[in-house]
Short mmCIF file of C-alpha atoms in Angstrom, two decimals:
data_model
loop_
_atom_site.label_atom_id
_atom_site.label_comp_id
_atom_site.label_asym_id
_atom_site.label_seq_id
_atom_site.Cartn_x
_atom_site.Cartn_y
_atom_site.Cartn_z
CA MET A 5 -4.71 -32.90 -30.98
CA ASP A 6 -1.71 -32.49 -33.23
CA GLU A 7 0.20 -29.28 -32.91
CA CYS A 8 -1.08 -26.61 -35.24
CA LEU A 9 -0.98 -22.90 -35.77
CA ILE A 10 -3.64 -20.91 -34.01
CA PHE A 11 -4.77 -17.50 -35.19
CA GLY A 12 -5.05 -15.01 -32.36
CA THR A 13 -7.22 -11.91 -32.12
CA GLY A 14 -5.42 -10.15 -29.28
CA ALA A 15 -4.01 -6.65 -28.99
CA SER A 16 -2.44 -6.34 -32.42
CA ALA A 17 -5.26 -7.99 -34.38
CA ALA A 18 -7.81 -6.29 -36.61
CA LYS A 19 -10.84 -5.15 -34.63
CA ASP A 20 -13.32 -4.33 -37.39
CA TYR A 21 -15.42 -6.76 -39.42
CA ASP A 22 -13.76 -6.11 -42.79
CA GLY A 23 -10.21 -6.25 -41.45
CA LEU A 24 -10.87 -9.39 -39.46
CA LYS A 25 -12.73 -11.07 -42.31
CA ARG A 26 -9.88 -10.47 -44.69
CA VAL A 27 -7.33 -12.11 -42.41
CA VAL A 28 -9.60 -14.90 -41.20
CA SER A 29 -10.51 -15.72 -44.77
CA CYS A 30 -6.83 -15.83 -45.68
CA ALA A 31 -6.07 -17.95 -42.62
CA ALA A 32 -8.89 -20.37 -43.45
CA THR A 33 -7.70 -20.64 -47.04
CA CYS A 34 -4.23 -21.50 -45.75
CA GLY A 35 -5.67 -24.22 -43.57
CA ILE A 36 -5.90 -22.55 -40.16
CA ARG A 37 -8.99 -23.73 -38.35
CA MET A 38 -8.38 -22.62 -34.78
CA PHE A 39 -9.09 -19.09 -33.63
CA ASP A 40 -8.32 -17.65 -30.23
CA THR A 41 -10.09 -14.72 -28.62
CA ALA A 42 -11.18 -13.38 -25.22
CA PRO A 43 -13.78 -10.93 -23.93
CA SER A 44 -11.06 -8.37 -23.24
CA TYR A 45 -10.03 -8.40 -26.93
CA GLY A 46 -13.43 -6.94 -27.81
CA VAL A 47 -13.94 -9.05 -30.96
CA GLU A 48 -15.76 -12.18 -29.80
CA GLU A 49 -18.97 -11.31 -31.61
CA ILE A 50 -17.27 -10.07 -34.78
CA LEU A 51 -14.99 -13.11 -34.90
CA ALA A 52 -17.91 -15.51 -34.66
CA LYS A 53 -19.75 -13.68 -37.44
CA VAL A 54 -16.63 -13.63 -39.58
CA ILE A 55 -16.08 -17.35 -39.08
CA PHE A 56 -19.70 -18.05 -39.94
CA ASP A 57 -19.50 -15.94 -43.13
CA VAL A 58 -16.15 -17.42 -44.15
CA SER A 59 -17.38 -20.96 -43.56
CA GLN A 60 -20.41 -20.29 -45.77
CA GLU A 61 -18.19 -18.85 -48.52
CA LYS A 62 -15.76 -21.74 -48.39
CA GLY A 63 -18.32 -24.50 -48.02
CA LEU A 64 -17.13 -25.37 -44.53
CA SER A 65 -19.21 -26.08 -41.47
CA ARG A 66 -19.09 -24.96 -37.84
CA GLU A 67 -17.48 -28.25 -36.89
CA ASP A 68 -14.54 -27.48 -39.15
CA PHE A 69 -13.52 -24.59 -36.90
CA ILE A 70 -12.25 -24.44 -33.35
CA ILE A 71 -13.30 -21.30 -31.50
CA GLN A 72 -11.47 -20.64 -28.30
CA THR A 73 -12.29 -17.93 -25.82
CA LYS A 74 -11.55 -17.14 -22.22
CA ILE A 75 -12.91 -16.16 -18.84
CA ASP A 76 -11.33 -12.82 -17.99
CA ALA A 77 -10.20 -11.86 -14.50
CA TRP A 78 -13.05 -9.44 -13.88
CA GLN A 79 -15.56 -12.15 -14.75
CA MET A 80 -13.97 -14.50 -12.23
CA VAL A 81 -14.20 -11.79 -9.58
CA GLU A 82 -17.86 -11.06 -10.36
CA GLY A 83 -18.63 -14.76 -10.22
CA ASN A 84 -21.60 -16.13 -12.19
CA VAL A 85 -19.31 -17.37 -14.90
CA GLU A 86 -22.08 -19.39 -16.54
CA LYS A 87 -23.98 -16.19 -17.21
CA PHE A 88 -20.98 -14.74 -19.04
CA VAL A 89 -20.54 -17.89 -21.11
CA ASP A 90 -24.26 -17.98 -21.96
CA CYS A 91 -23.96 -14.33 -22.99
CA ALA A 92 -20.97 -15.13 -25.17
CA LEU A 93 -22.80 -18.04 -26.81
CA GLN A 94 -25.75 -15.77 -27.51
CA LYS A 95 -23.62 -12.90 -28.83
CA MET A 96 -21.56 -15.23 -30.99
CA LYS A 97 -24.66 -17.20 -32.08
CA LEU A 98 -23.00 -20.49 -31.21
CA GLN A 99 -24.37 -23.74 -29.82
CA TYR A 100 -21.09 -24.44 -28.06
CA ILE A 101 -17.60 -23.08 -27.51
CA ASP A 102 -14.82 -25.47 -28.44
CA ASN A 103 -12.24 -24.35 -25.87
CA LEU A 104 -12.82 -22.20 -22.80
CA LEU A 105 -9.77 -21.10 -20.85
CA ILE A 106 -9.24 -19.20 -17.64
CA HIS A 107 -7.25 -16.15 -18.71
CA TRP A 108 -5.49 -15.47 -15.41
CA PRO A 109 -5.61 -17.96 -12.53
CA LEU A 110 -6.57 -15.57 -9.73
CA PRO A 111 -5.99 -17.73 -6.63
CA ASP A 112 -9.06 -16.56 -4.70
CA PHE A 113 -11.48 -17.35 -7.50
CA LEU A 114 -9.87 -20.25 -9.30
CA ASP A 115 -11.62 -23.19 -7.62
CA ASP A 116 -15.09 -21.76 -8.00
CA THR A 117 -14.51 -20.80 -11.64
CA TRP A 118 -13.00 -24.16 -12.49
CA ASN A 119 -15.88 -26.09 -10.95
CA LYS A 120 -18.34 -24.08 -12.99
CA MET A 121 -16.34 -24.68 -16.14
CA LYS A 122 -16.39 -28.43 -15.47
CA LEU A 123 -20.17 -28.30 -15.24
CA MET A 124 -20.35 -26.39 -18.51
CA LYS A 125 -18.17 -29.01 -20.14
CA LYS A 126 -20.45 -31.72 -18.81
CA SER A 127 -23.51 -29.94 -20.16
CA GLY A 128 -21.95 -29.58 -23.60
CA LYS A 129 -21.76 -25.79 -23.68
CA VAL A 130 -17.99 -26.14 -23.81
CA ARG A 131 -15.97 -29.00 -25.27
CA LYS A 132 -12.58 -28.47 -23.64
CA ILE A 133 -11.48 -26.40 -20.68
CA GLY A 134 -8.09 -25.04 -19.81
CA ILE A 135 -6.03 -22.45 -18.04
CA CYS A 136 -3.68 -19.75 -19.27
CA ASN A 137 -0.60 -18.41 -17.56
CA VAL A 138 0.35 -21.29 -15.30
CA ARG A 139 3.68 -22.61 -14.08
CA THR A 140 4.64 -26.10 -12.97
CA ARG A 141 3.94 -25.04 -9.41
CA HIS A 142 0.28 -24.43 -10.34
CA LEU A 143 0.04 -27.59 -12.42
CA ASN A 144 1.37 -29.72 -9.55
CA LEU A 145 -1.07 -28.12 -7.16
CA PHE A 146 -3.94 -28.63 -9.57
CA ASP A 147 -2.91 -32.22 -10.08
CA LYS A 148 -3.04 -32.88 -6.33
CA ARG A 149 -6.54 -31.38 -6.24
CA GLY A 150 -7.74 -33.41 -9.19
CA VAL A 151 -7.86 -30.40 -11.52
CA SER A 152 -6.87 -31.59 -14.92
CA PRO A 153 -6.97 -29.01 -17.71
CA ASP A 154 -7.33 -30.19 -21.28
CA ILE A 155 -5.25 -27.23 -22.45
CA ILE A 156 -2.78 -24.72 -21.07
CA GLN A 157 -1.80 -21.51 -22.80
CA ILE A 158 1.43 -19.86 -21.73
CA GLU A 159 3.79 -17.14 -22.84
CA ARG A 160 6.49 -19.13 -24.52
CA ASN A 161 9.24 -18.46 -27.05
CA PRO A 162 12.96 -19.31 -27.43
CA LEU A 163 13.84 -16.73 -24.76
CA ARG A 164 11.48 -18.46 -22.38
CA THR A 165 11.21 -22.14 -23.17
CA CYS A 166 9.12 -23.29 -20.17
CA GLU A 167 10.67 -26.74 -20.33
CA ARG A 168 9.32 -27.88 -17.00
CA GLU A 169 5.79 -26.99 -18.04
CA ILE A 170 6.18 -28.70 -21.42
CA GLU A 171 7.51 -31.85 -19.77
CA PHE A 172 4.67 -31.94 -17.24
CA CYS A 173 1.99 -31.45 -19.86
CA LYS A 174 3.43 -34.06 -22.17
CA GLN A 175 3.35 -36.59 -19.36
CA LYS A 176 -0.25 -35.74 -18.58
CA GLY A 177 -1.47 -35.44 -22.14
CA ILE A 178 -2.32 -31.75 -21.80
CA GLU A 179 -2.32 -29.65 -24.96
CA ILE A 180 0.08 -26.73 -24.86
CA GLN A 181 -0.46 -23.46 -26.64
CA ALA A 182 2.04 -20.59 -26.76
CA TYR A 183 1.12 -16.93 -26.95
CA SER A 184 3.69 -14.30 -27.90
CA PRO A 185 5.47 -17.17 -29.68
CA LEU A 186 7.93 -14.77 -31.33
CA CYS A 187 8.33 -12.57 -28.23
CA LYS A 188 7.23 -9.61 -30.38
CA MET A 189 10.37 -10.29 -32.46
CA ASP A 190 12.62 -9.17 -29.61
CA ARG A 191 16.01 -8.08 -30.94
CA ARG A 192 17.65 -10.95 -29.08
CA LEU A 193 15.73 -13.29 -31.40
CA ALA A 194 15.73 -11.18 -34.54
CA ASP A 195 19.51 -10.74 -34.31
CA SER A 196 20.27 -14.23 -33.03
CA SER A 197 23.09 -15.81 -34.98
CA VAL A 198 21.73 -19.24 -34.07
CA ILE A 199 18.33 -18.57 -35.60
CA LYS A 200 19.86 -16.79 -38.59
CA LYS A 201 22.00 -19.86 -39.21
CA PHE A 202 18.91 -22.07 -39.36
CA SER A 203 17.10 -19.50 -41.43
CA GLU A 204 19.78 -19.90 -44.08
CA LYS A 205 19.96 -23.66 -43.64
CA TYR A 206 16.23 -24.22 -44.21
CA ASN A 207 15.66 -21.20 -46.45
CA LYS A 208 12.94 -19.86 -44.16
CA ASN A 209 12.70 -16.54 -42.35
CA ILE A 210 13.25 -16.09 -38.63
CA GLY A 211 9.56 -16.12 -37.75
CA GLN A 212 9.09 -19.37 -39.65
CA ILE A 213 12.04 -21.00 -37.89
CA ILE A 214 10.73 -20.01 -34.47
CA LEU A 215 7.19 -21.15 -35.21
CA ARG A 216 8.56 -24.44 -36.53
CA TRP A 217 10.55 -24.77 -33.29
CA HIS A 218 7.28 -24.50 -31.37
CA LEU A 219 5.68 -27.24 -33.47
CA ASP A 220 8.73 -29.47 -33.19
CA THR A 221 8.66 -29.17 -29.40
CA GLY A 222 5.01 -30.17 -29.25
CA VAL A 223 3.50 -26.73 -28.79
CA SER A 224 0.84 -24.93 -30.85
CA PRO A 225 1.83 -21.29 -31.30
CA ILE A 226 -0.78 -18.53 -31.44
CA PHE A 227 0.16 -15.82 -33.87
CA THR A 228 -1.56 -12.64 -34.99
CA SER A 229 -1.21 -10.65 -38.15
CA THR A 230 -3.13 -8.10 -40.15
CA LYS A 231 -1.16 -8.95 -43.28
CA ASP A 232 -2.21 -11.67 -45.70
CA TYR A 233 1.34 -12.35 -46.87
CA ARG A 234 2.45 -12.92 -43.28
CA ILE A 235 -0.31 -15.44 -42.68
CA ARG A 236 0.62 -17.32 -45.85
CA GLU A 237 4.28 -17.16 -44.85
CA TYR A 238 3.62 -18.57 -41.39
CA MET A 239 1.57 -21.41 -42.80
CA ASP A 240 4.47 -22.36 -45.03
CA LEU A 241 6.02 -24.43 -42.27
CA PHE A 242 4.95 -27.91 -43.08
CA ASP A 243 7.49 -28.75 -45.74
CA PHE A 244 10.36 -28.97 -43.26
CA ALA A 245 11.19 -29.95 -39.70
CA LEU A 246 14.06 -28.95 -37.45
CA SER A 247 16.49 -31.64 -36.43
CA GLU A 248 16.84 -32.50 -32.74
CA ASP A 249 20.16 -30.68 -32.55
CA ASP A 250 18.66 -27.59 -34.17
CA VAL A 251 15.75 -27.63 -31.71
CA ALA A 252 18.20 -27.93 -28.81
CA ALA A 253 20.30 -25.04 -30.14
CA ILE A 254 17.24 -22.79 -30.29
CA SER A 255 16.07 -23.94 -26.85
CA ALA A 256 19.50 -23.02 -25.49
CA LEU A 257 18.63 -19.36 -26.07
CA ASN A 258 16.40 -19.54 -23.02
CA ILE A 259 16.96 -16.77 -20.46
CA ASN A 260 13.51 -17.08 -18.89
CA TYR A 261 12.60 -13.65 -20.17
CA LYS A 262 8.99 -12.73 -19.45
CA TYR A 263 7.35 -10.16 -21.66
CA TYR A 264 4.40 -10.10 -19.28
CA LEU A 265 4.97 -10.23 -15.53
CA GLU A 266 2.22 -12.57 -14.36
CA SER A 267 1.84 -11.21 -10.83
CA CYS A 268 1.03 -7.72 -12.13
CA LEU A 269 -2.09 -9.05 -13.86
CA CYS A 270 -2.71 -11.92 -11.46
CA PRO A 271 -1.84 -10.89 -7.88
CA GLY A 272 -0.78 -13.83 -5.79
CA PHE A 273 0.49 -15.65 -8.91
CA MET B 6 -1.13 22.89 -27.25
CA ASN B 7 -2.38 19.85 -25.33
CA LYS B 8 -5.01 19.95 -22.63
CA ARG B 9 -2.61 19.66 -19.70
CA ARG B 10 -0.37 22.45 -20.91
CA PHE B 11 -3.41 24.62 -21.55
CA VAL B 12 -4.62 24.08 -17.97
CA CYS B 13 -1.17 24.93 -16.59
CA VAL B 14 -0.94 28.12 -18.62
CA LEU B 15 -4.49 29.10 -17.65
CA ALA B 16 -3.74 28.45 -13.96
CA THR B 17 -0.56 30.57 -14.14
CA VAL B 18 -2.28 33.43 -15.90
CA SER B 19 -5.19 33.32 -13.41
CA ALA B 20 -2.74 33.33 -10.52
CA ILE B 21 -0.92 36.36 -11.89
CA ALA B 22 -4.23 38.13 -12.53
CA MET B 23 -5.33 37.38 -8.97
CA ILE B 24 -2.07 38.69 -7.55
CA VAL B 25 -2.26 41.88 -9.60
CA GLY B 26 -5.92 42.26 -8.69
CA CYS B 27 -5.20 41.76 -5.01
CA PHE B 28 -2.35 44.23 -5.14
CA SER B 29 -4.58 46.85 -6.68
CA LEU B 30 -7.51 46.33 -4.33
CA PHE B 31 -5.85 45.19 -1.12
CA PRO B 32 -2.15 46.13 -1.12
CA LYS B 33 -1.71 44.78 2.43
CA LEU B 34 -2.82 41.29 1.31
CA LEU B 35 -0.09 41.01 -1.26
CA PRO B 36 2.50 39.23 0.95
CA LEU B 37 -0.15 36.67 1.98
CA VAL B 38 -1.24 36.07 -1.56
CA LEU B 39 2.34 35.79 -2.78
CA THR B 40 3.16 33.31 -0.03
CA PHE B 41 0.11 31.26 -0.93
CA PHE B 42 1.08 31.03 -4.57
CA VAL B 43 4.70 30.27 -3.78
CA LEU B 44 3.59 27.42 -1.53
CA LEU B 45 1.27 26.19 -4.24
CA GLY B 46 4.13 26.25 -6.69
CA VAL B 47 6.37 24.33 -4.32
CA LEU B 48 3.61 21.78 -3.73
CA PHE B 49 3.12 21.42 -7.46
CA ILE B 50 6.83 20.79 -8.05
CA LEU B 51 6.99 18.42 -5.09
CA ASN B 52 4.00 16.50 -6.43
CA ARG B 53 5.53 16.10 -9.85
CA THR B 54 8.81 14.94 -8.34
CA VAL B 55 7.12 12.38 -6.09
CA LEU B 56 5.08 11.01 -8.97
CA LYS B 57 8.23 10.74 -11.04
CA LYS B 58 9.89 8.84 -8.22
CA LEU B 59 6.94 6.49 -7.80
CA TYR B 60 6.66 5.81 -11.51
CA SER B 61 10.38 5.11 -11.69
CA GLN B 62 9.88 2.46 -9.00
CA ARG B 63 7.03 1.04 -11.05
CA ASP B 64 8.88 1.21 -14.34
CA PRO B 65 10.61 -2.20 -14.16
CA PHE B 66 7.21 -3.91 -14.05
CA LYS B 67 5.97 -2.62 -17.38
CA ILE B 68 4.99 -5.03 -20.14
CA GLY B 69 7.99 -5.78 -22.32
CA GLY B 70 10.38 -4.25 -19.82
CA LYS B 71 13.99 -5.34 -19.82
CA VAL B 72 14.36 -5.72 -16.04
CA ARG B 73 13.54 -9.32 -15.24
CA ASN B 74 14.77 -12.16 -13.03
CA VAL B 75 16.29 -9.88 -10.42
CA ASP B 76 18.08 -11.32 -7.39
CA TYR B 77 16.31 -9.15 -4.80
CA LEU B 78 12.92 -7.53 -4.46
CA ILE B 79 12.88 -5.05 -1.57
CA ILE B 80 9.51 -3.78 -0.41
CA GLY B 81 8.47 -1.64 2.52
CA ASP B 82 9.76 1.36 4.37
CA MET B 83 12.79 3.53 3.67
CA ILE B 84 15.75 1.19 3.82
CA ASN B 85 19.06 1.64 2.03
CA PRO B 86 19.63 -1.43 -0.17
CA ALA B 87 23.41 -1.00 -0.02
CA THR B 88 23.29 -1.93 3.66
CA ILE B 89 21.45 -5.23 3.16
CA ILE B 90 22.41 -6.78 -0.15
CA PRO B 91 25.73 -7.50 -1.87
CA ALA B 92 26.79 -4.84 -4.37
CA SER B 93 26.99 -7.31 -7.25
CA LYS B 94 23.37 -8.39 -7.02
CA THR B 95 20.49 -6.99 -9.03
CA PHE B 96 17.50 -5.61 -7.20
CA VAL B 97 14.27 -3.69 -7.51
CA GLN B 98 13.08 -1.61 -4.60
CA ILE B 99 9.59 -0.36 -3.85
CA LYS B 100 9.82 1.94 -0.85
CA ALA B 101 7.73 4.56 0.85
CA PRO B 102 7.78 6.07 4.33
CA ASN B 103 5.73 4.21 6.95
CA ARG B 104 4.64 1.40 4.68
CA GLY B 105 3.20 -1.40 6.82
CA LEU B 106 3.83 -5.14 6.67
CA LEU B 107 0.43 -6.16 5.35
CA VAL B 108 0.54 -3.51 2.65
CA SER B 109 4.04 -4.68 1.72
CA PHE B 110 2.68 -8.20 1.38
CA GLU B 111 -0.07 -7.03 -0.95
CA ILE B 112 2.53 -5.27 -3.09
CA LEU B 113 4.67 -8.42 -3.05
CA ARG B 114 1.70 -10.41 -4.39
CA HIS B 115 1.57 -7.98 -7.31
CA THR B 116 5.26 -7.79 -8.08
CA SER B 117 6.89 -11.13 -7.25
CA SER B 118 7.13 -12.26 -10.88
CA ILE B 119 10.06 -9.93 -11.43
CA LEU B 120 12.24 -12.19 -9.27
CA ASP B 121 14.54 -14.92 -10.49
CA GLU B 122 12.31 -18.01 -10.20
CA ASP B 123 15.06 -20.26 -8.88
CA ASN B 124 17.08 -17.93 -6.67
CA GLY B 125 14.87 -14.98 -5.88
CA ASN B 126 15.12 -13.12 -2.58
CA VAL B 127 12.38 -11.10 -0.97
CA ILE B 128 13.23 -8.44 1.59
CA ILE B 129 10.51 -6.72 3.54
CA ALA B 130 11.30 -3.80 5.79
CA THR B 131 8.83 -2.20 8.19
CA THR B 132 9.00 -0.29 11.43
CA LEU B 133 7.79 -1.80 14.68
CA LYS B 134 4.75 0.43 14.86
CA ASN B 135 3.72 -0.43 11.28
CA LYS B 136 4.08 -4.17 11.76
CA THR B 137 0.33 -4.72 11.91
CA ASP B 138 -0.65 -1.71 9.85
CA ASP B 139 -2.88 -2.53 6.89
CA LYS B 140 -3.64 1.04 5.88
CA PHE B 141 -2.87 1.79 2.25
CA SER B 142 -1.47 5.13 1.17
CA VAL B 143 -1.31 7.00 -2.12
CA PHE B 144 2.24 5.66 -2.52
CA ASP B 145 0.95 2.09 -2.80
CA ILE B 146 -1.61 2.61 -5.56
CA PRO B 147 0.79 2.56 -8.56
CA PHE B 148 1.72 -1.05 -7.71
CA LEU B 149 -1.78 -2.46 -7.40
CA TYR B 150 -3.99 -4.01 -10.06
CA ASN B 151 -7.29 -2.21 -10.65
CA LEU B 152 -9.33 -5.25 -9.58
CA SER B 153 -7.31 -5.38 -6.35
CA ILE B 154 -8.02 -1.71 -5.73
CA LYS B 155 -11.71 -2.49 -6.04
CA LYS B 156 -11.48 -5.60 -3.84
CA LEU B 157 -9.57 -3.69 -1.14
CA GLY B 158 -12.11 -0.86 -1.21
CA ILE B 159 -9.53 1.85 -1.90
CA GLU B 160 -10.97 3.33 -5.08
CA ARG B 161 -11.25 6.77 -3.47
CA LEU B 162 -7.59 6.61 -2.49
CA SER B 163 -6.78 5.55 -6.02
CA LYS B 164 -8.39 8.73 -7.38
CA LEU B 165 -6.23 10.79 -5.01
CA SER B 166 -3.05 8.96 -5.94
CA ARG B 167 -2.11 11.61 -8.52
CA TYR B 168 -1.71 14.14 -5.67
CA PRO B 169 0.61 12.48 -3.14
CA ALA B 170 2.23 15.76 -2.12
CA LEU B 171 -1.14 17.23 -1.26
CA ILE B 172 -2.37 14.16 0.63
CA ASN B 173 0.87 13.34 2.41
CA PRO B 174 3.38 16.18 2.09
CA LEU B 175 5.76 15.06 4.84
CA SER B 176 6.17 11.52 3.48
CA SER B 177 6.47 12.95 -0.02
CA ILE B 178 9.43 15.06 1.09
CA LYS B 179 11.05 12.04 2.76
CA LEU B 180 10.60 9.99 -0.40
CA VAL B 181 11.96 12.69 -2.69
CA LEU B 182 14.96 13.35 -0.45
CA ASN B 183 15.50 9.58 -0.09
CA LEU B 184 15.62 9.83 3.68
CA ASP B 185 16.35 6.22 4.51
CA LYS B 186 15.85 5.13 8.09
CA LYS B 187 18.78 3.66 9.98
CA ASN B 188 19.24 0.94 12.60
CA TRP B 189 17.45 -1.83 10.75
CA LYS B 190 17.68 -5.26 12.31
CA GLU B 191 17.01 -8.54 10.60
CA THR B 192 14.53 -10.68 12.46
CA GLU B 193 11.95 -13.38 11.83
CA CYS B 194 9.00 -12.30 9.74
CA PRO B 195 6.02 -12.10 12.09
CA ASN B 196 3.53 -12.87 9.34
CA LYS B 197 3.35 -16.58 8.53
CA GLU B 198 1.37 -16.01 5.34
CA ILE B 199 4.29 -14.14 3.82
CA SER B 200 6.67 -16.95 4.75
CA ILE B 201 4.36 -19.51 3.15
CA PHE B 202 3.94 -17.34 0.05
CA CYS B 203 7.70 -17.16 -0.42
CA THR B 204 8.30 -20.84 0.32
CA GLU B 205 5.70 -21.89 -2.26
CA ARG B 206 7.51 -19.85 -4.87
CA ASN B 207 11.04 -20.84 -3.86
CA PHE B 208 11.94 -17.36 -2.69
CA ASN B 209 14.19 -16.64 0.27
CA LEU B 210 12.58 -14.22 2.67
CA SER B 211 14.36 -11.70 4.86
CA TYR B 212 12.53 -9.36 7.18
CA TYR B 213 13.96 -6.18 8.62
CA GLU B 214 12.49 -4.21 11.47
CA ASN B 215 13.25 -0.76 12.75
#
C-alpha cells in the first residue's frame, strides 16, 4: 500500500451522525478512502453508516473504502474476540473489516488474541491484521514467534521519530501508520524554526509540512478534524515533496517524547 | 455551588447543630463531642493532604505530560532519593510506607514507559519483612490501570482509595511527613521476574533492602 492520509475518529472527532457525515463527506471528496476507528471511540456503527451513505451519494462502492477498527484491551481480557468482531460486523452492517488491529498489546492476552485474528483473516472476516503501540523489542519478539503483522500503528511525530521501528517495518514490508502525527501541535513543533523555515520554503503551513514528512518517510499519518477547511488543507500535500535534507532536518527534532505513556494503558509493555 | 462544596457545608452545619444540640441536652458530653469532631476534622485534612501527595506522585504519568525519559524510576518503600542517585539525574519516585516487592513490581509494569529507553534505571526499595508481601494498599491504587484492578481482584480496595487516612492513618502520616527510612543497603533483587523484565527493556535494576 502506498502511504496515504487516514482519517481518524478518535477522541477529538465528531461523535454524532451529522457531524461525522459532514467531515467524512469532505474527506471522501478530497480523496481520503481510509477511516480509522475503535470500539472505545464509540462511533463504529455511525461511521459505517456514514461511509455507506456517503458512498451512495458519491457513486462509490464499499470496496472503494478501507475501514479499520481495533480490538480494545477489555475485549482481549474478556477473550472471545471473534464474538466482538462478529458484533462489530453486524452493528456496522459489513461483510468484512478491511484492517483489524490490536489496540494495546497486553502481554498476557496477546498470543491468544493474535491467533484468533489470524483465523478471522483466513475466514475472510478481516482482510489485514495488525498491532498498535509496539516497539522494536515487540516486533523482534513477534518475528521470532512467527507473528507477522500486516500493519503497525504507533504514536509518531517529529518529536518521536521511531526510526528503529520504521527501519524494521520497511525491511519486513509492514505498513506503518502514525497516530498523533502532529503531537497535538505541541509548542516545540508549532514554534520550531526548522519547520517554519520549510513552511516558508514550500509555502505550506506547519501541519502540512509535518504530514508531508510522514509521507516522505514512508508512514501514513492518521489525522482528525471537525473542520472542512482543515481536511482540504491536509489533503493539499501531493503537489510537493520534501528533499532528503529537509526530511533529515525535521527528523533531527526527535527527543523521543511520548504523549501517551504506553505502560499506563498496557501494563507490562 | 458545586456538589462537593455543598456536601462540605452541609456536613459542617450539621456538625455545629449536633454540638449545640448536645450542649443543650447533655452538657457533660460536650468535651467528648468536641473531641470527636476535632479528630474528624484532622482526619479530613490528613486525607486531603495524602491524596494530594499521591496524585502528585501520579502526575508525571498523565497523558501529554512533560516529564518523560527520566534517568531513574524509584518505586517501593520510603527511601530518600538523594541518598541513592546522583543529584544531576532526573527521577520519578512512587513511594509509600511498607510497600512490598511484588506490589512494587506491579507498579513498575504500569509506569516503566516514563524511563529513558536507552539508559533507564529502576530502583526498587522494600523492607525485609515486605520482601514477599503481595498485599496491595490504598496507596497503590492511583498507579494501577482499571483492568489490572479487576484482574487483581482489588476493586473493593479501589473504592476505598479515596480515604487513605481513614483506612491507614499511620502510614498516611508517615507519607505526609515524608518519614523516609534509613539504613538501606543495596543487594541483589530476590525476584528474578523483575530482573528479566528490566533486562528485556534495557533498564538497569538496583534493589535496596532495609
